[in-house]
Amino acid sequence: MVQSLDSLTETPSQTAGPYVHIGCIPSFAGLPGVYPEDLGLSPISDGAKGQIITITGAVIDGTGWALRDAMIESWQPDAGGLFAGRPGADPAVSGFCRFAADKDSGLFTLRTVKPGAVRHRSGMMQAPHISLWIVARGINIGLSTRIYFEDEDNSVDPLLARIEQRPRVETLIAKRTGDGQYRFDIRLQGEGETVFLDI
Amino acid sequence: MSEVTDQGALIPRQRHLHPVPYDPEYKTSVPRSPKWPLLSMESTPSEETGPRFGHSLLGPLDNNLILNFSKDGSPAIGERILMHGQVLDENARPVPHTLVEIWQANAGGRYRHVKDNYLAPLDPNFGGCGRTITDAEGRYQFLTIRPGAYPWPNRANDWRPMHIHISVFGHSFGQRLITQMYFEGDPLIDRCPIAATIKERSQLDRLVAPLDMARARPLDFLAYKFDIVLRGRRQTMFENKLEGM
Ligand SMILES: [Fe+2]
């Protein structure tokens, strides 16, 4: 026998199910009035510094079908690379957003400021990115991924550098479709499967 | 080089203690589960930081599902229960001041949602969502009604055990967790393909809340205890910076 460790282990996940919207964005789900407004309606408020951008996309299953019931959360720093609450961070950037696939088209839209680069523990800079967490019926543990941008220098990003199959790097890079407009699809499975993170 | 720090990287997830992503018995997981291995990497500030929500967010009835949707003060129909517990991290430290959200079916097993057309009726006084923020010791509580079991389209006759969905933030985006609380003694737990996506029985047991008579209030409500453990961060005085990176 040995001494026992005083640590605990994480509670296991379960799927968020088809009605996650009731709990997380009830007004969107058709239950207005329980809360004054849904949490995380926007990651920015008026006066946020930096470039305002809009990212549109879909969460696509292994058959090519866009999920209508996915919910996504995003987390990012301000345009200067500072997360909310850090000294000097832009007070108009909460950095957190909750958004859902449209129930008819499956499209989601994230309107935010383009994030700045963030320093990694190693001292190295990470390329600008937005972290995503995706839940839905049929997803047993939330999926983590990141949005990078094709018009930024992604060449020395430590996470992208770890992707051994180089064509898969493209799955994490939002494509510019216009001024301040980007497209980012999340493919759960099949051709072009998004790189999901254990991080 | 090293620097003195209290909070290191997030402790990696032990994925075998979580549900399997792909499980043919839970049919919707088949086209929605990634086939490629996840990309594993030590956490970065993007995962170690996270949104914080203050107590000012909360309304007085946010954690009272019996009354928070009632138009005239009439209580929701069903067995009155107190759901309570503590949010801890893997270092067994309480997680204070973190947002906990729940959602559930009504006493008949029906959700207030356009896509739920189960035979059981809606309760005009029950919405089905609540939220609270843990106190300084990481404790939380909700007053609600016991949700009913309900059938769902999977195999020909699958029923969900009574359950409450729970979402917890922690203090880091990498701690984000959604799970479900089941109730002690429910025979449907062992027949549920969603519960069975957790392959280690002792892990599923961690989602089953015991009846807690010490917290039940006579002539008012029964109580169930549900503690939640989030990922912890490595506690160390020495954080190595990788040379040459
Ligand atoms: Fe449910």
Short mmCIF file of C-alpha atoms in Angstrom, two decimals, chain B residues 42-189:
data_model
loop_
_atom_site.label_atom_id
_atom_site.label_comp_id
_atom_site.label_asym_id
_atom_site.label_seq_id
_atom_site.Cartn_x
_atom_site.Cartn_y
_atom_site.Cartn_z
CA GLU B 42 -0.79 22.00 -22.07
CA SER B 43 -3.28 24.74 -21.29
CA THR B 44 -2.56 28.36 -22.19
CA PRO B 45 -4.04 31.64 -20.90
CA SER B 46 -6.96 31.08 -23.30
CA GLU B 47 -8.06 28.07 -21.21
CA GLU B 48 -6.76 29.22 -17.82
CA THR B 49 -8.79 32.42 -17.82
CA GLY B 50 -12.54 32.54 -18.14
CA PRO B 51 -15.62 34.70 -17.76
CA ARG B 52 -16.64 35.76 -14.24
CA PHE B 53 -20.19 36.59 -13.28
CA GLY B 54 -21.09 38.62 -10.23
CA HIS B 55 -23.91 38.09 -7.75
CA SER B 56 -25.51 41.25 -9.17
CA LEU B 57 -26.46 39.13 -12.19
CA LEU B 58 -29.00 37.25 -10.12
CA GLY B 59 -32.65 38.00 -9.48
CA PRO B 60 -34.18 36.93 -6.15
CA LEU B 61 -36.03 33.92 -7.65
CA ASP B 62 -33.37 32.76 -10.09
CA ASN B 63 -32.64 29.65 -8.02
CA ASN B 64 -36.29 28.94 -7.23
CA LEU B 65 -37.81 27.03 -10.14
CA ILE B 66 -41.03 26.54 -8.19
CA LEU B 67 -41.75 30.27 -8.43
CA ASN B 68 -39.50 31.85 -11.07
CA PHE B 69 -41.91 31.30 -13.97
CA SER B 70 -45.14 31.77 -12.03
CA LYS B 71 -47.23 34.69 -13.16
CA ASP B 72 -49.34 35.02 -10.01
CA GLY B 73 -47.24 33.37 -7.31
CA SER B 74 -48.82 29.93 -7.70
CA PRO B 75 -46.19 27.23 -7.23
CA ALA B 76 -45.19 24.77 -9.94
CA ILE B 77 -46.81 21.34 -9.71
CA GLY B 78 -44.72 18.43 -8.46
CA GLU B 79 -42.73 16.99 -5.58
CA ARG B 80 -40.89 19.87 -3.98
CA ILE B 81 -37.14 19.24 -3.68
CA LEU B 82 -34.02 21.08 -2.61
CA MET B 83 -31.03 20.36 -4.84
CA HIS B 84 -27.82 21.42 -3.15
CA GLY B 85 -24.13 20.73 -3.19
CA GLN B 86 -20.63 22.06 -3.38
CA VAL B 87 -18.45 22.85 -6.37
CA LEU B 88 -14.85 21.77 -5.80
CA ASP B 89 -11.79 21.42 -7.98
CA GLU B 90 -9.50 18.41 -8.32
CA ASN B 91 -7.28 19.81 -5.58
CA ALA B 92 -10.33 19.50 -3.30
CA ARG B 93 -10.57 23.27 -3.00
CA PRO B 94 -14.00 24.91 -3.10
CA VAL B 95 -14.79 26.90 -6.24
CA PRO B 96 -16.42 30.09 -4.91
CA HIS B 97 -18.46 32.65 -6.85
CA THR B 98 -19.01 30.59 -9.97
CA LEU B 99 -22.17 30.41 -12.04
CA VAL B 100 -24.29 27.23 -11.88
CA GLU B 101 -27.24 26.89 -14.27
CA ILE B 102 -29.82 24.11 -14.38
CA TRP B 103 -32.67 23.08 -16.68
CA GLN B 104 -35.16 20.27 -16.49
CA ALA B 105 -38.51 18.81 -17.54
CA ASN B 106 -41.61 19.45 -15.46
CA ALA B 107 -43.18 16.92 -13.09
CA GLY B 108 -44.82 15.13 -16.01
CA GLY B 109 -41.56 14.83 -17.98
CA ARG B 110 -42.29 17.63 -20.46
CA TYR B 111 -39.94 20.46 -21.40
CA ARG B 112 -41.23 23.91 -22.20
CA HIS B 113 -39.79 23.83 -25.72
CA VAL B 114 -41.31 23.96 -29.20
CA LYS B 115 -39.68 20.66 -30.11
CA ASP B 116 -41.06 18.74 -27.13
CA ASN B 117 -44.52 17.40 -28.00
CA TYR B 118 -44.75 14.65 -25.39
CA LEU B 119 -48.27 13.81 -24.16
CA ALA B 120 -47.65 15.09 -20.64
CA PRO B 121 -49.06 18.61 -20.22
CA LEU B 122 -47.13 21.81 -19.69
CA ASP B 123 -47.43 23.38 -16.26
CA PRO B 124 -48.32 27.07 -16.72
CA ASN B 125 -46.26 27.92 -13.64
CA PHE B 126 -43.12 26.01 -14.55
CA GLY B 127 -40.44 27.30 -16.94
CA GLY B 128 -37.68 24.82 -16.18
CA CYS B 129 -34.52 26.88 -15.82
CA GLY B 130 -32.65 28.35 -12.88
CA ARG B 131 -29.26 29.74 -11.99
CA THR B 132 -27.18 30.71 -8.99
CA ILE B 133 -23.65 31.62 -8.03
CA THR B 134 -21.73 29.56 -5.48
CA ASP B 135 -20.94 31.14 -2.13
CA ALA B 136 -17.48 31.60 -0.61
CA GLU B 137 -17.35 27.84 0.19
CA GLY B 138 -18.45 26.83 -3.30
CA ARG B 139 -21.94 25.86 -2.13
CA TYR B 140 -25.12 26.25 -4.16
CA GLN B 141 -28.79 25.36 -3.84
CA PHE B 142 -31.94 25.29 -5.93
CA LEU B 143 -35.55 24.84 -4.93
CA THR B 144 -37.37 22.96 -7.66
CA ILE B 145 -39.72 20.07 -8.36
CA ARG B 146 -38.66 16.53 -9.14
CA PRO B 147 -38.63 16.21 -12.93
CA GLY B 148 -40.57 13.35 -14.49
CA ALA B 149 -39.03 10.59 -16.60
CA TYR B 150 -39.78 10.94 -20.30
CA PRO B 151 -39.60 8.85 -23.48
CA TRP B 152 -37.24 9.84 -26.27
CA PRO B 153 -36.64 8.68 -29.80
CA ASN B 154 -33.60 6.39 -29.79
CA ARG B 155 -34.35 2.67 -29.53
CA ALA B 156 -38.02 1.70 -29.68
CA ASN B 157 -38.80 2.26 -26.00
CA ASP B 158 -36.12 4.40 -24.38
CA TRP B 159 -36.93 6.56 -21.37
CA ARG B 160 -34.72 9.10 -19.70
CA PRO B 161 -34.40 8.62 -15.95
CA MET B 162 -35.43 11.62 -13.87
CA HIS B 163 -32.60 14.12 -14.29
CA ILE B 164 -31.61 17.74 -13.98
CA HIS B 165 -29.13 19.22 -16.47
CA ILE B 166 -26.35 21.28 -14.88
CA SER B 167 -23.87 23.74 -16.37
CA VAL B 168 -20.87 24.99 -14.37
CA PHE B 169 -18.22 27.53 -15.34
CA GLY B 170 -15.43 27.43 -12.78
CA HIS B 171 -12.84 30.17 -13.16
CA SER B 172 -11.18 28.92 -16.34
CA PHE B 173 -12.75 28.36 -19.75
CA GLY B 174 -11.01 24.97 -19.76
CA GLN B 175 -13.02 23.93 -16.68
CA ARG B 176 -16.34 24.32 -18.50
CA LEU B 177 -18.64 21.38 -17.76
CA ILE B 178 -22.20 20.34 -18.51
CA THR B 179 -23.54 17.18 -16.91
CA GLN B 180 -26.75 15.67 -15.52
CA MET B 181 -27.86 14.81 -12.00
CA TYR B 182 -29.82 11.58 -11.52
CA PHE B 183 -31.83 10.55 -8.47
CA GLU B 184 -31.02 7.75 -6.03
CA GLY B 185 -33.11 4.65 -6.58
CA ASP B 186 -34.35 5.41 -10.10
CA PRO B 187 -34.55 2.06 -11.98
CA LEU B 188 -34.34 3.86 -15.34
CA ILE B 189 -30.71 4.89 -14.77
#
